[in-house]
Short mmCIF file of C-alpha atoms and ligand atoms in Angstrom, two decimals:
data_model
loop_
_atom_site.label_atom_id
_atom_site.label_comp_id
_atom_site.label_asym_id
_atom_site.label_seq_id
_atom_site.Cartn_x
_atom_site.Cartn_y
_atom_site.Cartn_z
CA UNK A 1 0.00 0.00 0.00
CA UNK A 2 1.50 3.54 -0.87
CA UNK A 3 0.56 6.79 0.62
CA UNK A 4 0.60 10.30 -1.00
CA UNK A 5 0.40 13.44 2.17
CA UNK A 6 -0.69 16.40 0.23
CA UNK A 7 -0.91 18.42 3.33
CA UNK A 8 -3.37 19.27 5.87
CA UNK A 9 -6.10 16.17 6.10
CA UNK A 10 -5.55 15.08 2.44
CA UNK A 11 -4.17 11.53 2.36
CA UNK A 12 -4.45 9.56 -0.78
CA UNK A 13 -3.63 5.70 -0.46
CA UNK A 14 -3.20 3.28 -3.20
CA UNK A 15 -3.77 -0.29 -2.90
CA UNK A 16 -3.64 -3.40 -5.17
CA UNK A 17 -7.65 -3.51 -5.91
CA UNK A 18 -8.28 0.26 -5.41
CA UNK A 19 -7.05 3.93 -4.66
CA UNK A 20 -8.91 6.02 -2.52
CA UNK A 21 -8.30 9.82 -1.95
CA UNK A 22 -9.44 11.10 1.44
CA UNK A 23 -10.42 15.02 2.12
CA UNK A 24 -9.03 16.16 -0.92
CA UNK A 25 -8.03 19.76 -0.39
CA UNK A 26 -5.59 20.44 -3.22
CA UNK A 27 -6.67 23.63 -4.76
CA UNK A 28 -6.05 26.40 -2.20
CA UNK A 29 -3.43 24.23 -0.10
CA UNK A 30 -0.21 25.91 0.65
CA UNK A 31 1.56 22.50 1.11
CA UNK A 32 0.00 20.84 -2.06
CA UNK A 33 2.15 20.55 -4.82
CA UNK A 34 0.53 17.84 -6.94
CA UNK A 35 -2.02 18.92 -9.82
CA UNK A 36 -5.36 17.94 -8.98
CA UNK A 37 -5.36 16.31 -12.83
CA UNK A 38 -2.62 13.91 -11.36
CA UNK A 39 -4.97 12.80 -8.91
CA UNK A 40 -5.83 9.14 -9.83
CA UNK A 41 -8.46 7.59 -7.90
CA UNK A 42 -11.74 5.16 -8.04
CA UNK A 43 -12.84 6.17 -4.66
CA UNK A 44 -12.78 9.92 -2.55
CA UNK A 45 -14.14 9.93 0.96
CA UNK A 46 -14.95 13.10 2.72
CA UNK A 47 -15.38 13.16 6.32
CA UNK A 48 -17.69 16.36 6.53
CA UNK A 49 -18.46 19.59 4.27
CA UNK A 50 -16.17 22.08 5.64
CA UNK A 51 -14.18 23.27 2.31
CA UNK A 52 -10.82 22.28 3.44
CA UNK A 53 -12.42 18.85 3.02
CA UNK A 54 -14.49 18.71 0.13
CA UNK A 55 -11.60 20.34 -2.00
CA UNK A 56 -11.21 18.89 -5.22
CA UNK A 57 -13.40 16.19 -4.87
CA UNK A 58 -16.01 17.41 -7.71
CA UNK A 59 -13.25 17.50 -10.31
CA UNK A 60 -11.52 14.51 -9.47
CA UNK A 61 -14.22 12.37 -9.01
CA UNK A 62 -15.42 13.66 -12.90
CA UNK A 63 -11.78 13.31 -14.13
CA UNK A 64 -11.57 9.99 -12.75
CA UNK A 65 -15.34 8.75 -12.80
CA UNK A 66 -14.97 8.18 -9.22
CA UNK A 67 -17.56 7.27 -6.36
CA UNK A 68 -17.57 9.67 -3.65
CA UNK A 69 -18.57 7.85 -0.44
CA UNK A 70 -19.89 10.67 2.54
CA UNK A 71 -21.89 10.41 5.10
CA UNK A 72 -25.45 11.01 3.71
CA UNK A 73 -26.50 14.47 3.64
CA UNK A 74 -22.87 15.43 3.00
CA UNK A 75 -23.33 12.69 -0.34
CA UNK A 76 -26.92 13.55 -1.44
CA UNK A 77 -25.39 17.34 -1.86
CA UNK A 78 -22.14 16.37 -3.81
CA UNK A 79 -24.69 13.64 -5.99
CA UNK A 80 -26.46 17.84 -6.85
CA UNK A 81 -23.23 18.22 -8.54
CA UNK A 82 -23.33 15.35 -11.17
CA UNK A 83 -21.14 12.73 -9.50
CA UNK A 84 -21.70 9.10 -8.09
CA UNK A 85 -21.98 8.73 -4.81
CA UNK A 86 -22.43 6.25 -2.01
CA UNK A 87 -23.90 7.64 1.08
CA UNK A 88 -23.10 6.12 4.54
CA UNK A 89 -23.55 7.06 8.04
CA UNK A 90 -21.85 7.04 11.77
CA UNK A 91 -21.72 3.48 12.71
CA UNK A 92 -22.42 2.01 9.46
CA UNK A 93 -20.21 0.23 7.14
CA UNK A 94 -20.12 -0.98 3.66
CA UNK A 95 -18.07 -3.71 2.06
CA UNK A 96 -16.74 -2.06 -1.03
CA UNK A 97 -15.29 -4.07 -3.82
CA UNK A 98 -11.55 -3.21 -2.52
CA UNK A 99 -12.62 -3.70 1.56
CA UNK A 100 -15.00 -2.57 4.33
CA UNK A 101 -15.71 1.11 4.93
CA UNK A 102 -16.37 2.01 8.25
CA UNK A 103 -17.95 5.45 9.31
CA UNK A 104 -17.15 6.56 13.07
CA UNK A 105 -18.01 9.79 14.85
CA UNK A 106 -16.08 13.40 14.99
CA UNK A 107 -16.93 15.96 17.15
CA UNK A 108 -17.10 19.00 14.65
CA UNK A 109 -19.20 20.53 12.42
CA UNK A 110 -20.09 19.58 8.68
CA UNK A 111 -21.73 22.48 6.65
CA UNK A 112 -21.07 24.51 3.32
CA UNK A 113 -20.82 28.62 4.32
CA UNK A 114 -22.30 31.06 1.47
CA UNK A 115 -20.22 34.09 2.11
CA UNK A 116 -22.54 36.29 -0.41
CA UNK A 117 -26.00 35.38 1.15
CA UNK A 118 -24.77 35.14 4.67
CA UNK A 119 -26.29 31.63 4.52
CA UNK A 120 -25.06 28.34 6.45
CA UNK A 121 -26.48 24.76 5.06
CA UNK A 122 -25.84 22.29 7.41
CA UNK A 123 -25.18 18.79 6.41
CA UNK A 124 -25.73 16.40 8.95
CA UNK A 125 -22.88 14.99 11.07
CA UNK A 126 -19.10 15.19 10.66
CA UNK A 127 -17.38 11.72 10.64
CA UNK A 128 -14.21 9.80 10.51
CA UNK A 129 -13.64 6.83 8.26
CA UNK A 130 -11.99 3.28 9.14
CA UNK A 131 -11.19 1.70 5.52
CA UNK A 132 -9.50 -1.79 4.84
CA UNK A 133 -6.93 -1.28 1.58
CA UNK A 134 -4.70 -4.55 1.68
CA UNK A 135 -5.43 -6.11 4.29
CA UNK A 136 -4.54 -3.12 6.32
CA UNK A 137 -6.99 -1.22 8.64
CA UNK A 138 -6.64 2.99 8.34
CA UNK A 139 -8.44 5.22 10.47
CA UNK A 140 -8.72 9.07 9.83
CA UNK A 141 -10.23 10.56 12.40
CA UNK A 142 -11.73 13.89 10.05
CA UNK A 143 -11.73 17.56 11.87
CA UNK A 144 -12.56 16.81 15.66
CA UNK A 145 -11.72 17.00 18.91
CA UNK A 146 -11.08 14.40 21.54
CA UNK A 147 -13.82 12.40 22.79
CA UNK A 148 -13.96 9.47 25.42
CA UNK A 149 -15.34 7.08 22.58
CA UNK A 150 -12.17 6.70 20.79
CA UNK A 151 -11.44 4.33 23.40
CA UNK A 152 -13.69 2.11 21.67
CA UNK A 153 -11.42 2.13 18.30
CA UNK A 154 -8.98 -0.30 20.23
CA UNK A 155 -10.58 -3.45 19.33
CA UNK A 156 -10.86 -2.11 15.52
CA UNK A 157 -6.72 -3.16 15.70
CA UNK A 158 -6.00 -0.21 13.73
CA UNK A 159 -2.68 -0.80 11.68
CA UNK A 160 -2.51 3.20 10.95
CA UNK A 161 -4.31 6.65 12.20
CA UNK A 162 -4.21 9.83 10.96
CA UNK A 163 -5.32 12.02 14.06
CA UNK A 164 -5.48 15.99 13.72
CA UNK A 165 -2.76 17.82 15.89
CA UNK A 166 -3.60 21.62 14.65
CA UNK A 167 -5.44 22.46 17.71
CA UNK A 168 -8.13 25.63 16.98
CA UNK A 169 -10.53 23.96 14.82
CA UNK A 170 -9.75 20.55 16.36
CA UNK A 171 -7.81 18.60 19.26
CA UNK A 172 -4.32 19.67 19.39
CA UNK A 173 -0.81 18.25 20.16
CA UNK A 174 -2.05 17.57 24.12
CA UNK A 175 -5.53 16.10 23.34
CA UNK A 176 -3.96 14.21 19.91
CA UNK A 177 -1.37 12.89 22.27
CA UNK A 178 -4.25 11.08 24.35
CA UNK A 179 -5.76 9.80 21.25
CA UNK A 180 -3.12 8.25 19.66
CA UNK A 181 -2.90 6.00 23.23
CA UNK A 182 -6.73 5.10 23.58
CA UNK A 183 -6.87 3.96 19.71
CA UNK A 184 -3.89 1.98 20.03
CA UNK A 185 -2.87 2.06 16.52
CA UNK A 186 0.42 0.34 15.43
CA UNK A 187 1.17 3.58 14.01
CA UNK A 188 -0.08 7.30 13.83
CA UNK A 189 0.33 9.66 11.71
CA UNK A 190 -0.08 13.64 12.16
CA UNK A 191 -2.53 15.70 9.92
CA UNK A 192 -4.26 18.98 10.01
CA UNK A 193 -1.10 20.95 10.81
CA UNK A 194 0.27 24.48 9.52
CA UNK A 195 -1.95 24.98 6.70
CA UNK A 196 -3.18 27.81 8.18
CA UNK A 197 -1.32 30.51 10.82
CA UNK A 198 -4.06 29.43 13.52
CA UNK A 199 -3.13 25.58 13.35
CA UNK A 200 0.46 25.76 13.28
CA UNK A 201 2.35 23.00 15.34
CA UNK A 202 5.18 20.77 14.88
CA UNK A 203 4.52 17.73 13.81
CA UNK A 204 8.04 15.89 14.50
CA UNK A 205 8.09 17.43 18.65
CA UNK A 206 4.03 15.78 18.15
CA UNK A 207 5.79 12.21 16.74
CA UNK A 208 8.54 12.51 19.53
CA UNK A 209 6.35 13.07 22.07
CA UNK A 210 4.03 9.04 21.09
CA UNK A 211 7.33 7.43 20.66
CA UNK A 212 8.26 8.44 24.20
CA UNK A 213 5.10 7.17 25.34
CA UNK A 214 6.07 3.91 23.63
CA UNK A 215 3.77 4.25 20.38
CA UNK A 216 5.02 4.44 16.86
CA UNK A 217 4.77 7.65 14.79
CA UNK A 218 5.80 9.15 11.48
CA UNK A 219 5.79 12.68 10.02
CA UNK A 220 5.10 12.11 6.08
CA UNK A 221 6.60 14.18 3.52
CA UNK A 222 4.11 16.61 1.33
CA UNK A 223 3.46 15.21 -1.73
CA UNK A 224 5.88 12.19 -1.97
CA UNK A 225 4.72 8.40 -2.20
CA UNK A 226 5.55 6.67 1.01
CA UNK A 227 5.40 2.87 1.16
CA UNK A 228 3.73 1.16 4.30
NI1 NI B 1 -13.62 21.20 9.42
MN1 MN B 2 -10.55 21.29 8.61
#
């Protein structure tokens, strides 16, 4: 399985059956580097409708005819926008041709702002995603901040989580530090970091910080293919 970081919670990850982009914020990302037309994927999950989530997704889902899988309001109002969708929801999960799809909860927010009308639509629940690629089992935990539940990802026997660390919009280093222990991952990687001057952290003191507390950690490179 290889990963691609493009930055702040955009992880793509390609497997033997299927790739699968997750939050795919390209366009507007100081750290991305990788044209969205290089974006090759048959699957793009977005954990909840904030813009720094949804991204790209429209474009590469109709560049690549992918399926965008959401949780269900979040779908229904990317399926408005002409692409194929498969709506799920917190607690549900979906065998997909390539593995099981898993949605768990985030404590956040999930709508789409319109600036001009001074309008917020609200789309249901935020979410994180479990997803099996290869016989390995990936949890991204979306925008949120730390909640007791988490706990209860232990006996998912994660092999890899992304957990936020940018603090502001969702936990930071301290609260991420607690959540990378209760999931019990085999390893976890940092995301949602200095895309913005409000969630700057670093990422490596973050990674130092697990390994002390006896869990592995890795900072990935922007925009480089990593093999895990
Ligand atoms: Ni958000
Ligand atoms: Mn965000």
């Amino acid at each position: 399985m290889k990963i691609r970081y493009h930055g702040h919670s955009a992880v793509e990850l390609i497997g033997d059956n299927a790739s699968i982009i997750i939050d795919p914020f390209i366009t507007g990302n100081a750290h991305a580097e990788v044209a969205v037309e290089e974006v090759n994927v048959d699957y793009i999950y977005i954990t909840h409708g904030h813009e720094d989530h949804i991204g790209d997704a429209v474009q590469i889902a109709k560049n690549n005819d992918a399926t965008i899988i959401a949780p269900y309001e979040l779908a229904t109002y990317m399926s408005w926008k002409g692409v194929k969708v498969h709506p799920l929801h917190i607690g549900g999960s979906f065998a997909f041709d390539f593995g099981k799809v898993k949605v768990t909860p985030a404590f956040h927010g999930s709508s789409i702002i319109n600036e001009e009308n001074q309008e917020i639509m609200y789309l249901g629940m935020p979410s994180g995603v479990i997803l099996e690629l290869d016989g390995n089992k990936i949890y991204h935990a979306g925008d949120t901040g730390l909640f007791s539940d988490m706990k209860l990802l232990e006996r998912e026997q994660l092999d890899v989580a992304f957990l936020p660390i940018g603090d502001n919009f969702t936990m930071g280093p301290e609260d991420a530090l607690l959540a990378a222990e209760w999931v019990k991952a085999k390893k976890v990687i940092p995301i949602h970091y200095n895309t913005f001057p409000v969630i700057k952290q670093d990422p490596y003191q973050y990674v130092e910080r697990i390994k002390e507390k006896g869990i592995d950690g890795e900072v990935l490179p922007f925009n480089d293919w990593v093999t895990l």
